Short mmCIF file of C-alpha atoms in Angstrom, two decimals:
data_model
loop_
_atom_site.label_atom_id
_atom_site.label_comp_id
_atom_site.label_asym_id
_atom_site.label_seq_id
_atom_site.Cartn_x
_atom_site.Cartn_y
_atom_site.Cartn_z
CA PRO K 1 11.04 41.96 -49.12
CA LYS K 2 13.57 39.13 -48.62
CA LEU K 3 14.42 38.12 -45.05
CA ASP K 4 18.13 37.83 -44.22
CA MET K 5 18.22 34.73 -41.94
CA ARG K 6 21.65 35.73 -40.72
CA LYS K 7 20.18 38.89 -39.14
CA LEU K 8 17.45 36.75 -37.51
CA PHE K 9 20.00 34.46 -35.76
CA ARG K 10 21.83 37.50 -34.48
CA MET K 11 18.78 38.86 -32.69
CA PRO K 12 19.13 39.05 -28.90
CA ALA K 13 16.05 36.90 -28.34
CA TYR K 14 17.53 34.04 -30.38
CA GLY K 15 20.71 34.18 -28.29
CA VAL K 16 18.58 33.91 -25.03
CA PHE K 17 16.51 31.09 -26.50
CA ASN K 18 19.67 29.22 -27.56
CA ARG K 19 21.37 29.55 -24.19
CA GLU K 20 18.15 28.33 -22.37
CA LEU K 21 17.99 25.36 -24.80
CA GLN K 22 21.51 24.34 -24.27
CA GLU K 23 21.03 24.60 -20.44
CA LEU K 24 17.89 22.36 -20.80
CA ARG K 25 19.82 19.82 -22.97
CA ALA K 26 22.61 19.79 -20.40
CA THR K 27 20.05 19.01 -17.64
CA VAL K 28 18.54 16.17 -19.61
CA GLN K 29 21.97 14.67 -20.36
CA ARG K 30 22.87 14.90 -16.58
CA LEU K 31 19.69 13.07 -15.65
CA LEU K 32 20.32 10.49 -18.30
CA ASP K 33 23.73 9.87 -17.06
CA GLU K 34 22.42 9.62 -13.45
CA ASN K 35 19.83 7.14 -14.60
CA ARG K 36 22.47 4.87 -16.28
CA GLN K 37 24.48 4.94 -13.02
CA GLY K 38 21.46 3.88 -11.06
CA LYS K 39 21.09 7.13 -9.13
CA LEU K 40 17.47 7.68 -10.27
CA THR K 41 15.31 5.20 -8.15
CA ASP K 42 12.01 5.67 -10.00
CA LYS K 43 12.27 3.08 -12.83
CA TYR K 44 9.09 4.46 -14.47
CA ASN K 45 10.40 7.88 -15.23
CA LEU K 46 10.56 8.93 -18.91
CA LEU K 47 14.40 8.81 -19.21
CA ALA K 48 14.48 5.28 -17.63
CA LEU K 49 11.84 4.01 -20.13
CA LEU K 50 13.66 5.54 -23.09
CA HIS K 51 16.94 4.14 -21.89
CA GLN K 52 15.35 0.70 -21.51
CA ALA K 53 14.12 0.88 -25.11
CA GLN K 54 17.68 1.74 -26.19
CA LEU K 55 19.02 -1.25 -24.34
CA GLN K 56 16.55 -3.56 -26.05
CA ASN K 57 17.24 -2.23 -29.47
CA PRO K 58 20.39 -0.09 -29.61
CA ASP K 59 20.25 0.29 -33.36
CA SER K 60 16.89 2.11 -33.27
CA MET K 61 17.36 4.53 -30.26
CA SER K 62 20.53 6.66 -30.03
CA ASP K 63 21.34 9.19 -27.27
CA GLU K 64 20.32 11.92 -29.58
CA ASP K 65 17.02 10.27 -30.02
CA ILE K 66 16.34 10.06 -26.20
CA MET K 67 17.47 13.79 -26.01
CA GLU K 68 15.02 14.82 -28.81
CA HIS K 69 12.03 12.69 -27.44
CA THR K 70 12.56 14.28 -24.00
CA LEU K 71 12.71 17.92 -25.34
CA THR K 72 9.61 17.17 -27.38
CA MET K 73 7.67 16.09 -24.25
CA VAL K 74 8.87 19.19 -22.41
CA PHE K 75 7.99 21.74 -24.99
CA GLY K 76 4.99 20.04 -26.59
CA GLY K 77 3.43 18.53 -23.48
CA PHE K 78 3.62 21.47 -21.15
CA GLU K 79 2.61 24.12 -23.64
CA SER K 80 -0.33 22.19 -24.74
CA THR K 81 -1.37 21.71 -21.11
CA SER K 82 -1.19 25.46 -20.34
CA ILE K 83 -3.16 26.31 -23.48
CA LEU K 84 -5.74 23.68 -22.70
CA MET K 85 -6.35 24.86 -19.19
CA GLN K 86 -6.92 28.43 -20.41
CA TRP K 87 -9.68 27.22 -22.72
CA MET K 88 -11.22 24.96 -19.88
CA TRP K 89 -11.36 27.93 -17.57
CA TYR K 90 -12.71 30.13 -20.40
CA MET K 91 -15.60 27.69 -20.98
CA LEU K 92 -16.24 26.88 -17.24
CA ASP K 93 -16.60 30.61 -16.52
CA ARG K 94 -19.78 30.69 -18.61
CA ARG K 95 -21.24 27.39 -17.15
CA PRO K 96 -21.87 27.28 -13.44
CA ASP K 97 -24.03 24.15 -14.03
CA VAL K 98 -20.99 22.35 -15.43
CA VAL K 99 -18.80 23.43 -12.56
CA ALA K 100 -21.29 22.01 -10.12
CA LYS K 101 -21.42 18.61 -11.83
CA LEU K 102 -17.61 18.74 -12.04
CA ARG K 103 -17.31 19.28 -8.32
CA GLU K 104 -19.68 16.53 -7.50
CA ASP K 105 -17.73 14.10 -9.80
CA ILE K 106 -14.37 15.02 -8.38
CA HIS K 107 -15.60 14.77 -4.73
CA ARG K 108 -17.29 11.41 -5.46
CA HIS K 109 -14.01 9.80 -6.53
CA ALA K 110 -11.57 11.72 -4.44
CA PRO K 111 -13.21 13.28 -1.27
CA SER K 112 -9.79 14.58 0.00
CA THR K 113 -9.72 17.13 -2.90
CA SER K 114 -12.45 19.12 -1.02
CA THR K 115 -9.88 19.74 1.79
CA LEU K 116 -6.52 21.23 1.83
CA ASP K 117 -5.08 17.67 1.87
CA SER K 118 -5.28 16.86 -1.90
CA ASN K 119 -1.88 15.37 -2.10
CA SER K 120 -3.44 11.84 -1.75
CA LEU K 121 -5.10 12.18 -5.23
CA SER K 122 -4.17 9.05 -7.11
CA PHE K 123 -3.92 8.15 -10.77
CA GLU K 124 -6.76 5.63 -10.39
CA GLN K 125 -9.05 8.21 -8.76
CA THR K 126 -8.32 10.71 -11.59
CA VAL K 127 -8.92 8.17 -14.41
CA GLY K 128 -12.41 7.38 -12.76
CA MET K 129 -13.64 10.90 -13.02
CA ASP K 130 -15.90 10.44 -15.98
CA TYR K 131 -17.36 13.96 -16.12
CA LEU K 132 -14.01 15.63 -15.79
CA ASN K 133 -12.99 13.46 -18.71
CA ALA K 134 -16.01 14.66 -20.63
CA VAL K 135 -15.25 18.33 -19.91
CA PHE K 136 -11.61 17.65 -21.03
CA MET K 137 -12.79 16.08 -24.28
CA GLU K 138 -15.33 18.66 -25.11
CA THR K 139 -12.91 21.58 -24.62
CA MET K 140 -10.34 19.76 -26.86
CA ARG K 141 -13.21 19.45 -29.47
CA MET K 142 -14.10 23.07 -29.46
CA TYR K 143 -10.56 24.49 -28.74
CA PRO K 144 -7.82 21.99 -29.85
CA PRO K 145 -4.46 23.65 -28.80
CA PHE K 146 -2.89 22.59 -32.02
CA TRP K 147 -5.80 23.22 -34.39
CA VAL K 148 -4.48 22.07 -37.77
CA SER K 149 -2.25 19.12 -38.80
CA SER K 150 -0.70 18.03 -42.12
CA ARG K 151 0.47 14.98 -43.87
CA GLN K 152 2.43 14.00 -47.00
CA PRO K 153 1.58 10.82 -48.84
CA VAL K 154 4.71 8.67 -49.59
CA GLU K 155 2.89 7.50 -52.91
CA ASP K 156 0.07 8.62 -55.03
CA ASP K 157 -3.35 8.03 -53.46
CA TRP K 158 -7.00 8.90 -53.73
CA LEU K 159 -8.97 10.90 -51.23
CA GLY K 160 -12.58 10.22 -52.38
CA ASP K 161 -12.74 11.52 -56.00
CA TYR K 162 -9.62 13.55 -55.61
CA LYS K 163 -6.15 12.15 -56.67
CA VAL K 164 -3.47 13.20 -54.27
CA GLN K 165 0.01 12.96 -55.66
CA LYS K 166 3.03 11.77 -53.75
CA GLY K 167 4.53 14.58 -51.69
CA THR K 168 1.44 16.83 -51.63
CA VAL K 169 0.92 18.60 -48.36
CA VAL K 170 -2.46 17.63 -47.17
CA VAL K 171 -3.80 20.10 -44.44
CA VAL K 172 -6.39 18.68 -41.95
CA PRO K 173 -7.98 21.29 -39.65
CA GLN K 174 -9.22 19.74 -36.45
CA LEU K 175 -10.91 23.01 -35.55
CA VAL K 176 -13.08 22.75 -38.59
CA MET K 177 -13.78 19.02 -38.58
CA GLN K 178 -14.67 18.96 -34.93
CA ARG K 179 -17.25 21.71 -35.28
CA HIS K 180 -18.74 20.67 -38.79
CA PRO K 181 -22.58 20.82 -38.53
CA LYS K 182 -22.81 17.79 -40.74
CA TRP K 183 -21.27 15.59 -38.14
CA TRP K 184 -21.94 17.23 -34.80
CA ASP K 185 -25.27 18.24 -33.14
CA GLU K 186 -25.08 21.80 -31.93
CA PRO K 187 -21.39 21.99 -32.87
CA ASN K 188 -20.79 25.43 -31.32
CA ALA K 189 -22.34 24.59 -27.98
CA PHE K 190 -20.35 23.34 -24.97
CA ILE K 191 -21.88 19.97 -24.12
CA PRO K 192 -19.65 17.72 -22.09
CA GLU K 193 -22.46 15.11 -21.98
CA ARG K 194 -21.64 14.20 -25.58
CA PHE K 195 -18.58 12.49 -24.29
CA SER K 196 -20.31 10.79 -21.38
CA GLU K 197 -19.93 7.11 -20.87
CA GLY K 198 -21.90 5.20 -23.48
CA ARG K 199 -22.09 8.10 -25.88
CA GLU K 200 -18.25 8.53 -26.43
CA SER K 201 -17.99 5.18 -28.10
CA LYS K 202 -20.34 6.37 -30.88
CA ILE K 203 -18.12 9.28 -31.86
CA ASP K 204 -16.11 8.64 -35.09
CA HIS K 205 -12.48 9.16 -34.28
CA GLY K 206 -11.94 10.25 -37.84
CA LEU K 207 -13.89 13.33 -36.83
CA TYR K 208 -12.48 13.93 -33.47
CA PHE K 209 -8.66 14.11 -33.40
CA PRO K 210 -7.35 16.98 -31.33
CA PHE K 211 -3.88 15.40 -31.11
CA SER K 212 -3.85 14.25 -34.73
CA HIS K 213 -3.99 10.51 -35.74
CA GLY K 214 -1.88 7.60 -36.55
CA PRO K 215 1.81 6.80 -35.89
CA ARG K 216 2.63 10.61 -35.93
CA LYS K 217 -0.02 11.41 -33.28
CA CYS K 218 1.30 13.79 -30.66
CA MET K 219 3.50 11.82 -28.30
CA GLY K 220 2.73 13.96 -25.31
CA TYR K 221 -1.13 13.70 -25.46
CA ARG K 222 -1.34 11.42 -22.29
CA LEU K 223 0.92 13.78 -20.38
CA VAL K 224 -1.29 16.73 -21.39
CA GLU K 225 -4.39 14.85 -20.50
CA MET K 226 -3.23 13.73 -17.04
CA GLU K 227 -1.59 17.09 -16.11
CA ALA K 228 -4.73 18.95 -16.89
CA LYS K 229 -7.00 16.51 -15.04
CA VAL K 230 -4.83 16.55 -11.89
CA VAL K 231 -4.76 20.37 -11.83
CA PHE K 232 -8.51 20.61 -12.28
CA ALA K 233 -9.24 17.88 -9.72
CA LYS K 234 -7.16 19.89 -7.09
CA LEU K 235 -8.39 23.36 -7.88
CA VAL K 236 -12.09 23.13 -8.83
CA PRO K 237 -13.32 21.82 -5.45
CA LEU K 238 -11.51 24.55 -3.52
CA PHE K 239 -11.70 27.75 -5.68
CA ASN K 240 -14.06 29.77 -7.72
CA ILE K 241 -12.20 31.06 -10.77
CA LYS K 242 -13.64 33.84 -12.78
CA ALA K 243 -12.34 34.83 -16.17
CA LEU K 244 -11.99 38.63 -16.48
CA ASN K 245 -11.35 39.36 -20.12
CA THR K 246 -13.43 36.99 -22.28
CA LEU K 247 -15.39 39.72 -24.05
CA GLY K 248 -13.60 41.20 -27.05
CA ASN K 249 -10.86 38.63 -26.70
CA PRO K 250 -11.17 36.23 -29.77
CA MET K 251 -9.33 33.17 -30.46
CA ASP K 252 -6.04 33.65 -32.31
CA PRO K 253 -5.20 30.71 -34.58
CA GLY K 254 -1.40 30.86 -35.02
CA ILE K 255 0.75 27.82 -34.63
CA SER K 256 -1.31 27.06 -31.55
CA LEU K 257 -4.94 28.08 -30.80
CA LYS K 258 -4.74 30.79 -28.11
CA LEU K 259 -6.76 33.79 -27.09
CA LYS K 260 -5.61 37.06 -28.64
CA GLU K 261 -4.73 38.29 -25.05
CA PRO K 262 -3.74 36.10 -22.24
CA LEU K 263 -6.58 35.13 -20.14
CA ARG K 264 -6.72 36.97 -16.74
CA ILE K 265 -8.59 35.24 -13.90
CA GLU K 266 -9.81 36.10 -10.33
CA ILE K 267 -9.30 33.30 -7.82
CA ARG K 268 -11.49 33.15 -4.60
CA ARG K 269 -11.99 30.38 -2.16
CA ALA K 270 -15.13 28.41 -2.83
#
């Protein structure tokens, strides 16, 4: 049956979404105006950096571009982070040995995280947590939040022996490529050590691309990475987190890769 799009946009849910989106756009515009007036003191915030790029090249960065880039970071970055953390807890629940190594790595780089005073956790300390990074990357290999990407060639090209005509939609599923037994040892096993220092450099980045590749790579991937690492660096030393509904709760590959039912957890002090 044909879908009458006019009915879709009269649905109550769309009205709520549209109102929330307009409120968010108004908030971003207010912050942008405050930044231009010098009211925002942090010169390294996202809006300040985008505004600086606009001043350097006004023809390539409009106010609407700044608005859309910021909204993309909000929607893309934060949703990806929440989905990723779900999968990290999902995997850690099955691997107490990994949790023990993770705690040791976090404590070695940032001892304050083992106390209630974890506010002193710095960017440099988080970046130095090699095993946390390995857990992050292995989770992204097995469960990339956005599990498939696509590209359209701007001219005829060849992919091996296959001719790809201009405008053809080429679908590249990260979820398949990152678990292909031809390229990965024990592809369905959770082995963070494969991304340990010294081994990570040997991984072909044409086979590992959870955030896609090239100039259209997800612009929020660094935000996702740092947010997830900071949250785990603060929570893992202090709490035991047990997943309650992993059995009979398979992955559900829609636009993003989620569990069929939201992950429920039990949190106790470590």
